[in-house]
Backbone as numpy.savetxt, mean C-alpha at the origin, in Angstrom:
# Nx Ny Nz CAx CAy CAz Cx Cy Cz
-12.68 -11.61 9.40 -12.38 -10.83 8.19 -13.64 -10.70 7.34
-13.79 -9.57 6.66 -14.96 -9.35 5.82 -15.00 -10.35 4.67
-16.20 -10.68 4.21 -16.38 -11.65 3.13 -16.55 -10.90 1.82
-15.57 -11.05 0.91 -15.62 -10.37 -0.38 -15.95 -11.34 -1.52
-16.22 -12.60 -1.19 -16.29 -13.62 -2.23 -17.41 -13.37 -3.22
-18.49 -12.72 -2.79 -19.62 -12.49 -3.68 -19.26 -11.56 -4.83
-18.23 -10.72 -4.64 -17.87 -9.79 -5.69 -16.60 -10.15 -6.43
-16.06 -11.35 -6.21 -14.78 -11.73 -6.78 -14.93 -12.18 -8.22
-14.01 -11.72 -9.05 -13.96 -12.18 -10.44 -12.55 -12.69 -10.71
-12.13 -13.72 -9.98 -10.85 -14.38 -10.22 -9.67 -13.42 -10.07
-9.40 -13.01 -8.84 -8.27 -12.12 -8.59 -6.95 -12.76 -8.98
-6.16 -12.04 -9.73 -4.76 -12.38 -9.99 -3.99 -11.10 -9.71
-3.36 -11.06 -8.56 -2.89 -9.78 -8.02 -1.39 -9.74 -7.74
-0.85 -8.55 -7.85 0.49 -8.22 -7.38 0.34 -7.27 -6.21
1.07 -7.53 -5.13 1.11 -6.62 -3.98 2.58 -6.36 -3.66
3.02 -5.12 -3.81 4.40 -4.80 -3.44 4.46 -4.49 -1.94
5.60 -4.83 -1.33 5.69 -4.70 0.12 4.71 -5.62 0.81
4.50 -6.81 0.23 3.42 -7.68 0.68 3.76 -8.62 1.81
4.99 -8.60 2.29 5.38 -9.55 3.34 5.08 -9.04 4.74
4.86 -7.73 4.86 4.71 -7.13 6.19 3.63 -6.06 6.18
3.17 -5.72 7.37 2.32 -4.56 7.56 1.07 -4.53 6.70
0.81 -3.36 6.11 -0.39 -3.18 5.28 -0.39 -4.16 4.11
0.76 -4.33 3.47 0.84 -5.23 2.32 0.49 -6.66 2.66
0.92 -7.11 3.83 0.59 -8.47 4.29 -0.92 -8.61 4.47
-1.54 -7.57 5.04 -3.00 -7.60 5.25 -3.75 -7.60 3.92
-3.26 -6.84 2.94 -3.90 -6.82 1.62 -3.77 -8.18 0.95
-2.56 -8.74 1.01 -2.34 -10.07 0.44 -3.27 -11.10 1.09
-3.39 -11.05 2.40 -4.27 -11.97 3.13 -5.72 -11.83 2.69
-6.17 -10.57 2.53 -7.56 -10.33 2.13 -7.84 -10.89 0.73
-6.90 -10.72 -0.18 -7.07 -11.25 -1.53 -7.09 -12.77 -1.53
-6.22 -13.38 -0.73 -6.20 -14.83 -0.62 -7.47 -15.36 0.03
-7.93 -14.65 1.05 -9.17 -15.03 1.74 -10.35 -15.03 0.77
-10.28 -14.14 -0.21 -11.35 -14.04 -1.20 -11.20 -15.04 -2.34
-10.19 -15.90 -2.25 -10.02 -16.94 -3.25 -9.10 -16.59 -4.39
-8.38 -15.47 -4.27 -7.50 -15.05 -5.34 -6.12 -15.68 -5.30
-5.35 -15.38 -6.33 -3.93 -15.72 -6.38 -3.14 -14.42 -6.27
-2.03 -14.47 -5.54 -1.25 -13.25 -5.30 0.24 -13.53 -5.44
0.91 -12.70 -6.21 2.37 -12.63 -6.18 2.71 -11.41 -5.34
3.35 -11.65 -4.21 3.70 -10.53 -3.34 5.20 -10.31 -3.36
5.59 -9.04 -3.45 7.00 -8.66 -3.54 7.45 -8.10 -2.20
8.71 -8.33 -1.89 9.33 -7.67 -0.73 10.83 -7.66 -0.95
11.50 -6.64 -0.41 12.95 -6.54 -0.55 13.67 -7.49 0.40
13.00 -7.92 1.45 13.60 -8.81 2.45 13.27 -10.27 2.14
14.30 -11.05 1.84 14.09 -12.47 1.56 13.57 -13.20 2.79
14.11 -12.88 3.96 13.70 -13.59 5.18 12.24 -13.30 5.52
11.83 -12.03 5.41 10.43 -11.69 5.70 9.50 -12.30 4.65
9.94 -12.29 3.40 9.13 -12.87 2.34 8.92 -14.36 2.51
9.99 -15.06 2.87 9.90 -16.50 3.06 9.03 -16.84 4.28
9.14 -16.02 5.32 8.30 -16.24 6.50 6.82 -16.05 6.15
6.53 -14.99 5.39 5.14 -14.75 4.98 4.65 -15.86 4.06
5.52 -16.30 3.15 5.15 -17.39 2.23 4.72 -18.63 3.00
5.48 -18.98 4.03 5.16 -20.15 4.84 3.80 -20.01 5.51
3.54 -18.82 6.07 2.26 -18.62 6.77 1.09 -18.64 5.80
1.27 -18.06 4.61 0.20 -18.09 3.60 -0.06 -19.52 3.12
1.01 -20.28 2.90 0.85 -21.67 2.45 0.08 -22.49 3.48
0.42 -22.29 4.75 -0.24 -23.05 5.81 -1.73 -22.71 5.92
-2.06 -21.45 5.68 -3.45 -21.02 5.85 -4.30 -21.21 4.60
-3.71 -20.96 3.42 -4.52 -20.93 2.20 -4.18 -22.05 1.21
-3.12 -22.79 1.49 -2.72 -23.86 0.59 -1.58 -23.43 -0.31
-0.74 -24.39 -0.66 0.42 -24.11 -1.49 0.01 -23.63 -2.88
0.73 -22.64 -3.38 0.51 -22.15 -4.74 -0.44 -20.99 -4.86
-1.15 -20.64 -3.80 -2.06 -19.50 -3.86 -1.30 -18.18 -3.79
-0.26 -18.15 -2.96 0.59 -16.96 -2.83 2.01 -17.33 -3.25
2.65 -16.43 -3.98 4.03 -16.65 -4.43 4.86 -15.43 -4.07
5.95 -15.66 -3.35 6.85 -14.58 -2.97 7.91 -14.36 -4.04
8.09 -13.11 -4.45 9.16 -12.72 -5.36 9.97 -11.62 -4.70
11.27 -11.87 -4.51 12.14 -10.85 -3.92 12.33 -9.74 -4.94
12.08 -8.51 -4.52 12.15 -7.38 -5.45 12.37 -6.08 -4.71
13.32 -5.31 -5.18 13.54 -3.95 -4.71 12.83 -3.01 -5.68
11.73 -2.41 -5.24 10.90 -1.62 -6.16 11.61 -0.36 -6.65
12.70 0.02 -5.99 13.44 1.21 -6.43 14.30 0.91 -7.66
14.46 -0.37 -7.99 15.27 -0.78 -9.14 14.34 -1.17 -10.28
14.35 -0.33 -11.30 13.37 -0.46 -12.38 13.45 -1.82 -13.08
14.65 -2.31 -13.30 14.80 -3.60 -13.98 14.24 -4.75 -13.14
14.50 -4.71 -11.82 13.97 -5.75 -10.93 12.45 -5.73 -10.93
11.89 -4.53 -10.88 10.44 -4.40 -10.85 9.83 -4.91 -12.15
10.44 -4.55 -13.26 9.97 -5.01 -14.58 9.97 -6.54 -14.64
11.07 -7.15 -14.24 11.17 -8.61 -14.32 10.17 -9.29 -13.38
10.00 -8.73 -12.18 9.07 -9.32 -11.21 7.63 -9.24 -11.71
7.25 -8.11 -12.30 5.89 -7.96 -12.83 5.63 -8.99 -13.93
6.57 -9.11 -14.85 6.38 -10.05 -15.96 6.37 -11.49 -15.47
7.23 -11.81 -14.50 7.24 -13.16 -13.94 5.92 -13.46 -13.23
5.40 -12.47 -12.50 4.14 -12.66 -11.78 2.99 -12.93 -12.74
2.89 -12.14 -13.79 1.80 -12.35 -14.74 1.91 -13.72 -15.41
3.13 -14.12 -15.72 3.34 -15.41 -16.35 2.95 -16.56 -15.41
3.35 -16.46 -14.13 3.06 -17.53 -13.18 1.57 -17.65 -12.89
0.89 -16.50 -12.82 -0.55 -16.53 -12.52 -1.41 -16.68 -13.76
-0.76 -16.61 -14.92 -1.46 -16.66 -16.21 -2.51 -15.57 -16.31
-2.11 -14.40 -15.89 -2.98 -13.24 -15.97 -2.69 -12.27 -14.85
-3.29 -11.09 -14.95 -3.11 -10.05 -13.93 -4.28 -9.08 -14.03
-4.97 -8.84 -12.90 -6.06 -7.86 -12.93 -6.10 -6.94 -11.71
-5.18 -7.13 -10.76 -5.10 -6.25 -9.59 -3.64 -5.96 -9.29
-3.31 -4.68 -9.13 -1.96 -4.30 -8.69 -2.07 -3.32 -7.54
-1.47 -3.68 -6.41 -1.42 -2.81 -5.24 0.02 -2.35 -5.03
0.30 -1.12 -5.41 1.63 -0.54 -5.22 1.70 -0.01 -3.80
2.19 -0.83 -2.90 2.11 -0.54 -1.48 3.46 -0.31 -0.81
4.55 -0.81 -1.40 5.86 -0.73 -0.75 6.25 0.72 -0.46
6.78 0.94 0.73 7.22 2.29 1.11 8.08 2.24 2.35
8.84 3.31 2.55 9.70 3.41 3.74 9.55 4.78 4.37
9.85 4.82 5.66 9.91 6.08 6.41 11.13 6.00 7.31
11.97 7.03 7.31 13.18 6.99 8.12 12.95 7.72 9.43
13.71 7.32 10.45 13.53 7.86 11.79 14.53 8.96 12.11
15.51 9.14 11.22 16.55 10.13 11.47 16.44 11.25 10.45
17.49 12.03 10.30 17.50 13.15 9.36 17.16 12.68 7.95
16.07 13.18 7.41 15.61 12.73 6.09 16.58 13.07 4.97
17.31 14.17 5.11 18.14 14.65 4.01 19.18 13.63 3.57
19.64 12.80 4.48 20.64 11.79 4.13 20.01 10.55 3.51
18.68 10.51 3.45 17.98 9.36 2.87 17.03 9.79 1.75
17.24 10.98 1.20 16.27 11.52 0.23 16.15 10.65 -1.02
17.27 10.17 -1.55 17.21 9.35 -2.76 16.43 8.07 -2.51
16.66 7.45 -1.34 15.96 6.21 -0.99 14.46 6.45 -0.86
14.08 7.51 -0.16 12.66 7.81 0.03 11.96 8.06 -1.30
12.60 8.83 -2.17 11.98 9.18 -3.44 11.91 7.97 -4.37
13.00 7.21 -4.47 13.03 6.09 -5.42 12.11 4.95 -5.01
11.97 4.71 -3.70 11.08 3.63 -3.25 9.63 4.11 -3.22
9.38 5.18 -2.49 7.99 5.61 -2.25 7.31 6.11 -3.52
7.99 6.98 -4.25 7.37 7.57 -5.43 7.74 6.82 -6.70
9.03 6.55 -6.88 9.47 5.83 -8.08 8.85 4.45 -8.19
8.77 3.74 -7.07 8.19 2.40 -7.09 6.73 2.41 -7.50
6.00 3.41 -7.05 4.58 3.52 -7.39 4.40 3.92 -8.86
5.17 4.89 -9.30 5.05 5.32 -10.70 5.42 4.19 -11.66
6.57 3.57 -11.43 7.00 2.50 -12.32 6.09 1.28 -12.22
5.61 0.99 -11.01 4.67 -0.12 -10.85 3.36 0.14 -11.57
2.89 1.37 -11.53 1.64 1.72 -12.22 1.80 1.63 -13.73
2.95 2.09 -14.24 3.18 2.02 -15.68 3.24 0.57 -16.16
3.89 -0.28 -15.37 3.92 -1.70 -15.71 2.53 -2.32 -15.64
1.75 -1.91 -14.64 0.39 -2.43 -14.50 -0.46 -2.06 -15.71
-0.35 -0.82 -16.17 -1.12 -0.40 -17.34 -0.69 -1.19 -18.57
0.60 -1.45 -18.67 1.12 -2.22 -19.81 0.60 -3.66 -19.79
0.66 -4.29 -18.62 0.34 -5.72 -18.55 -1.16 -6.00 -18.40
-1.91 -5.05 -17.85 -3.35 -5.24 -17.72 -4.14 -4.54 -18.82
-3.52 -3.59 -19.49 -4.23 -2.76 -20.46 -4.79 -3.54 -21.64
-5.99 -3.21 -22.02 -6.64 -3.92 -23.12 -5.92 -3.70 -24.44
-5.28 -2.55 -24.56 -4.54 -2.28 -25.79 -3.27 -3.09 -25.91
-2.87 -3.75 -24.82 -1.64 -4.56 -24.81 -1.93 -6.05 -24.63
-3.18 -6.44 -24.83 -3.52 -7.84 -24.70 -4.04 -8.25 -23.34
-4.19 -7.29 -22.43 -4.74 -7.59 -21.11 -6.25 -7.49 -21.12
-6.84 -7.74 -19.96 -8.30 -7.69 -19.84 -8.77 -6.57 -18.92
-7.90 -5.60 -18.67 -8.26 -4.52 -17.75 -8.02 -4.93 -16.31
-8.34 -4.01 -15.40 -8.13 -4.31 -13.98 -8.18 -3.06 -13.14
-7.49 -3.11 -12.01 -7.51 -2.00 -11.07 -6.15 -1.86 -10.40
-5.75 -0.62 -10.19 -4.51 -0.28 -9.47 -4.90 0.44 -8.19
-4.30 0.03 -7.07 -4.47 0.73 -5.80 -3.09 1.17 -5.33
-2.89 2.47 -5.18 -1.62 3.01 -4.71 -1.73 3.45 -3.25
-0.74 3.09 -2.46 -0.73 3.46 -1.04 0.01 4.77 -0.85
-0.74 5.82 -0.50 -0.15 7.11 -0.15 -0.21 7.25 1.37
-0.56 8.42 1.86 -0.62 8.65 3.31 -1.38 9.94 3.56
-1.95 10.04 4.75 -2.58 11.29 5.15 -1.57 12.43 5.15
-0.29 12.09 5.34 0.76 13.11 5.34 0.94 13.73 3.96
0.43 13.07 2.93 0.49 13.64 1.59 -0.62 14.63 1.31
-1.58 14.73 2.22 -2.71 15.63 2.03 -2.58 16.93 2.79
-1.84 16.91 3.89 -1.69 18.12 4.70 -0.40 18.07 5.50
0.02 19.21 5.99 1.26 19.29 6.76 0.97 18.85 8.19
1.26 17.59 8.46 1.04 17.02 9.79 2.35 16.84 10.53
3.39 16.46 9.79 4.66 16.07 10.39 5.79 16.80 9.65
6.12 18.05 10.03 7.12 18.82 9.30 8.50 18.18 9.29
8.78 17.29 10.24 10.07 16.59 10.24 10.13 15.52 9.15
8.99 15.22 8.55 8.94 14.21 7.49 8.58 14.87 6.16
9.26 15.96 5.84 8.92 16.73 4.64 9.12 15.93 3.36
10.21 15.18 3.27 10.48 14.42 2.05 9.50 13.25 1.92
9.31 12.52 3.00 8.33 11.43 3.01 6.96 11.96 2.60
6.53 13.06 3.21 5.22 13.64 2.91 5.12 14.04 1.45
6.21 14.57 0.90 6.22 14.99 -0.51 6.08 13.79 -1.44
6.72 12.67 -1.09 6.57 11.48 -1.94 5.12 11.00 -1.94
4.47 11.10 -0.79 3.08 10.65 -0.71 2.14 11.62 -1.43
2.45 12.92 -1.37 1.68 13.90 -2.14 1.83 13.63 -3.63
3.04 13.25 -4.03 3.29 12.91 -5.43 2.46 11.72 -5.88
2.34 10.71 -5.02 1.53 9.53 -5.34 0.07 9.94 -5.57
-0.43 10.81 -4.71 -1.82 11.25 -4.83 -2.05 11.95 -6.16
-1.19 12.89 -6.50 -1.38 13.65 -7.74 -1.17 12.75 -8.96
-0.18 11.89 -8.90 0.07 10.95 -10.00 -1.16 10.06 -10.23
-1.72 9.53 -9.15 -2.90 8.67 -9.25 -4.06 9.40 -9.91
-4.31 10.62 -9.47 -5.42 11.38 -10.01 -5.21 11.71 -11.48
-3.97 11.96 -11.86 -3.67 12.28 -13.26 -3.93 11.09 -14.18
-3.36 9.93 -13.84 -3.52 8.80 -14.76 -4.93 8.24 -14.72
-5.65 8.47 -13.62 -7.04 7.99 -13.53 -7.96 8.71 -14.51
-7.53 9.87 -15.02 -8.35 10.61 -15.97 -8.54 9.86 -17.28
-7.52 9.10 -17.68 -7.57 8.46 -19.00 -7.43 6.94 -18.97
-6.95 6.38 -17.86 -6.64 4.94 -17.85 -7.87 4.04 -18.05
-9.06 4.37 -17.52 -10.21 3.49 -17.82 -10.55 3.47 -19.31
-10.49 4.63 -19.94 -10.82 4.72 -21.37 -9.74 4.07 -22.23
-8.48 4.38 -21.93 -7.39 3.92 -22.78 -6.94 2.49 -22.50
-7.10 2.05 -21.25 -6.55 0.74 -20.86 -7.56 -0.20 -20.21
-8.74 0.31 -19.84 -9.67 -0.52 -19.09 -9.22 -0.76 -17.67
-8.44 0.18 -17.14 -7.87 0.03 -15.79 -8.30 1.22 -14.93
-8.90 0.92 -13.78 -9.22 1.95 -12.79 -8.01 2.17 -11.88
-7.86 3.41 -11.39 -6.72 3.73 -10.52 -7.22 4.54 -9.33
-6.91 4.09 -8.14 -7.31 4.76 -6.90 -6.14 4.78 -5.93
-6.23 5.63 -4.90 -5.20 5.59 -3.87 -5.81 5.73 -2.48
-5.10 5.18 -1.52 -5.52 5.25 -0.12 -4.53 6.12 0.64
-5.06 6.88 1.60 -4.24 7.79 2.41 -4.50 7.51 3.88
-3.89 6.46 4.42 -4.14 6.14 5.83 -3.43 7.11 6.77
-4.04 7.32 7.93 -3.33 7.94 9.04 -2.42 6.87 9.62
-1.87 7.07 10.80 -0.92 6.12 11.38 -1.55 4.73 11.52
-0.80 3.73 11.11 -1.24 2.33 11.18 -0.30 1.58 12.11
-0.85 0.71 12.92 -0.04 -0.05 13.88 0.69 -1.17 13.15
1.96 -0.92 12.81 2.80 -1.89 12.12 4.17 -1.90 12.78
5.03 -2.82 12.34 6.40 -2.85 12.87 7.14 -1.55 12.59
6.86 -0.92 11.43 7.54 0.31 11.08 7.15 1.44 12.03
5.86 1.57 12.33 5.44 2.65 13.22 5.82 2.37 14.67
5.77 1.11 15.09 6.13 0.81 16.47 7.63 0.98 16.70
8.42 0.75 15.66 9.86 1.00 15.77 10.13 2.48 16.00
9.41 3.33 15.28 9.52 4.78 15.47 9.10 5.17 16.88
8.01 4.60 17.34 7.53 4.92 18.69 8.51 4.45 19.76
9.06 3.25 19.59 10.02 2.74 20.57 11.26 3.63 20.64
11.72 4.10 19.48 12.87 5.00 19.47 12.56 6.29 20.21
11.32 6.75 20.10 10.91 7.98 20.80 10.78 7.73 22.30
10.10 6.66 22.66 9.88 6.37 24.08 11.19 6.12 24.82
12.17 5.54 24.12 13.44 5.20 24.76 14.50 6.28 24.58
14.10 7.43 24.00 14.98 8.58 23.94 15.97 8.61 22.80
15.92 7.65 21.88 16.84 7.64 20.75 16.41 8.63 19.67
15.15 8.99 19.68 14.60 9.93 18.70 13.84 11.01 19.44
14.11 12.26 19.09 13.44 13.37 19.77 12.67 14.19 18.74
11.39 13.89 18.55 10.58 14.66 17.60 10.31 16.07 18.13
9.95 16.95 17.22 9.58 18.30 17.64 8.43 18.22 18.64
8.39 19.19 19.55 7.42 19.12 20.64 5.99 19.09 20.13
5.71 19.84 19.05 4.34 19.86 18.53 3.94 18.49 17.97
4.92 17.68 17.57 4.65 16.31 17.13 4.53 15.39 18.33
5.46 15.52 19.26 5.47 14.65 20.45 4.18 14.76 21.24
3.60 15.96 21.26 2.37 16.17 22.03 1.22 15.29 21.55
1.26 14.92 20.27 0.16 14.14 19.70 0.49 12.65 19.55
1.69 12.26 19.94 2.09 10.86 19.82 1.60 10.05 21.02
1.27 8.77 20.81 0.89 7.92 21.94 2.05 7.78 22.91
1.73 7.64 24.18 2.76 7.60 25.21 3.18 6.18 25.58
2.43 5.18 25.12 2.78 3.79 25.39 2.10 2.91 24.35
2.40 1.62 24.40 1.90 0.69 23.38 0.38 0.56 23.42
-0.20 0.52 24.60 -1.66 0.41 24.71 -2.34 1.60 24.06
-1.79 2.78 24.28 -2.36 3.99 23.68 -2.18 3.98 22.17
-1.05 3.46 21.70 -0.81 3.37 20.26 -1.83 2.45 19.60
-2.12 1.33 20.22 -3.10 0.40 19.66 -4.49 1.02 19.60
-4.79 1.88 20.56 -6.09 2.55 20.57 -6.16 3.65 19.52
-5.06 4.41 19.36 -5.06 5.56 18.47 -4.86 5.18 17.00
-4.07 4.15 16.76 -3.66 3.84 15.39 -4.62 2.85 14.73
-4.69 2.94 13.41 -5.48 2.01 12.62 -4.84 0.63 12.63
-5.66 -0.40 12.43 -5.15 -1.75 12.24 -4.90 -1.98 10.74
-4.01 -2.89 10.43 -3.74 -3.18 9.02 -4.99 -3.69 8.31
-5.83 -4.40 9.04 -7.07 -4.91 8.42 -8.06 -3.79 8.13
-7.98 -2.68 8.86 -8.81 -1.52 8.52 -8.48 -1.05 7.11
-7.20 -1.10 6.77 -6.76 -0.63 5.46 -7.11 -1.66 4.38
-6.84 -2.93 4.64 -7.12 -3.95 3.63 -8.62 -4.03 3.32
-9.46 -3.79 4.31 -10.92 -3.77 4.06 -11.29 -2.71 3.04
-10.70 -1.51 3.18 -11.01 -0.42 2.24 -10.42 -0.69 0.86
-9.26 -1.31 0.82 -8.66 -1.68 -0.46 -9.56 -2.65 -1.21
-10.08 -3.64 -0.51 -10.96 -4.61 -1.16 -12.24 -3.97 -1.69
-12.75 -2.99 -0.97 -13.94 -2.28 -1.45 -13.62 -1.53 -2.75
-12.45 -0.90 -2.81 -12.06 -0.19 -4.03 -11.85 -1.15 -5.19
-11.30 -2.31 -4.90 -11.09 -3.31 -5.95 -12.43 -3.79 -6.51
-13.38 -4.04 -5.64 -14.65 -4.64 -6.04 -15.64 -3.68 -6.67
-15.58 -2.41 -6.30 -16.57 -1.44 -6.76 -16.12 -0.82 -8.09
-16.74 -1.25 -9.17 -16.32 -0.80 -10.49 -16.62 0.67 -10.76
-17.38 1.30 -9.88 -17.66 2.73 -10.06 -16.54 3.61 -9.50
-15.61 3.01 -8.75 -14.57 3.79 -8.08 -13.33 3.95 -8.96
-13.06 5.19 -9.33 -11.86 5.52 -10.09 -11.42 6.93 -9.72
-10.12 7.13 -9.55 -9.60 8.44 -9.17 -9.90 8.80 -7.73
-10.25 7.81 -6.91 -10.57 8.07 -5.51 -9.29 8.34 -4.71
-9.39 9.26 -3.78 -8.32 9.55 -2.82 -8.94 9.36 -1.44
-8.78 8.19 -0.87 -9.47 7.87 0.38 -8.61 8.20 1.59
-9.08 9.15 2.39 -8.46 9.43 3.68 -9.05 8.46 4.70
-8.18 7.69 5.33 -8.63 6.67 6.29 -8.07 7.01 7.66
-8.94 7.28 8.61 -8.53 7.70 9.94 -9.38 7.01 11.00
-8.96 7.15 12.25 -9.82 6.74 13.36 -10.82 7.87 13.61
-12.05 7.50 13.92 -13.06 8.50 14.27 -12.64 9.17 15.57
-12.40 10.50 15.57 -11.92 11.15 16.80 -12.90 11.08 17.96
-14.18 10.89 17.64 -15.19 10.81 18.70 -15.40 9.39 19.22
-14.92 8.41 18.44 -15.07 7.01 18.85 -13.96 6.21 18.18
-12.89 5.95 18.91 -11.72 5.33 18.31 -11.91 3.86 17.96
-13.06 3.31 18.27 -13.35 1.95 17.82 -13.87 1.96 16.38
-14.15 3.15 15.84 -14.70 3.29 14.51 -13.67 3.86 13.54
-13.74 3.41 12.31 -12.86 3.91 11.25 -13.63 4.90 10.39
-13.01 6.03 10.10 -13.64 7.07 9.28 -12.97 7.06 7.90
-13.77 6.96 6.85 -13.26 6.93 5.49 -13.93 8.03 4.69
-13.12 8.84 4.03 -13.65 9.97 3.28 -12.91 10.11 1.96
-13.66 10.24 0.86 -13.04 10.54 -0.42 -12.75 12.03 -0.47
-11.48 12.38 -0.60 -11.06 13.78 -0.58 -11.19 14.36 -1.98
-11.99 15.39 -2.10 -12.18 16.06 -3.39 -11.09 17.11 -3.56
-10.25 16.92 -4.57 -9.16 17.84 -4.85 -9.36 18.47 -6.22
-8.92 19.71 -6.36 -9.07 20.40 -7.65 -7.81 20.25 -8.47
């Protein structure tokens, strides 16, 4: 894992969706750098499993699991305040929790919107409140997890999911215009392409085993087996590495980072700040 310790200024972080996938990797990177992390997840079993692994690797008390459904505003509010109280401060918030459904999106629209977009918006507002200098905080940084699907039409069967991610991108860029001046808080977002996680492999397994039939133009670009998926898809640590760079670099604000595999060399990760008007 990359060494971020030279740039650390006492991380006290919240990571939503921190028990699994990208969130787990971000939590691990922050802990590796010597920080304290309160990580949220809707699944008690996954959260407790992650808590045990973090305790074994980094020592008890460095990571704290809080069960939280980010789609429920009151739960999110209470979890944020509890996290700041337990860590005696807060300077990093990674709004990462999100879902993608494998079936007809229309029957899950409320869930997709309330978790993916609502969770990020409400989490960001709480972060500004608790980290903002005007509210007694010391400033900090917010990293929102969007997706490459929020930047362009890649997967027409995921129109609602893609729209929530596009909303995250625009929301991030809007609040980044004033948050450093008004609150001392930088705001950036990441837009990864497909990442090899349990969520994406579940989708692939459903496709390979015939339970899910994507449109042909989508199927043509999907990996045909697990080995191909591992080659084509990003690793969770590819994402956490870029998140840590955004956290550490005080010049970065309003960034929209597209993170993909280099098409000419899949062993390399390509990162580009997307300039939007």
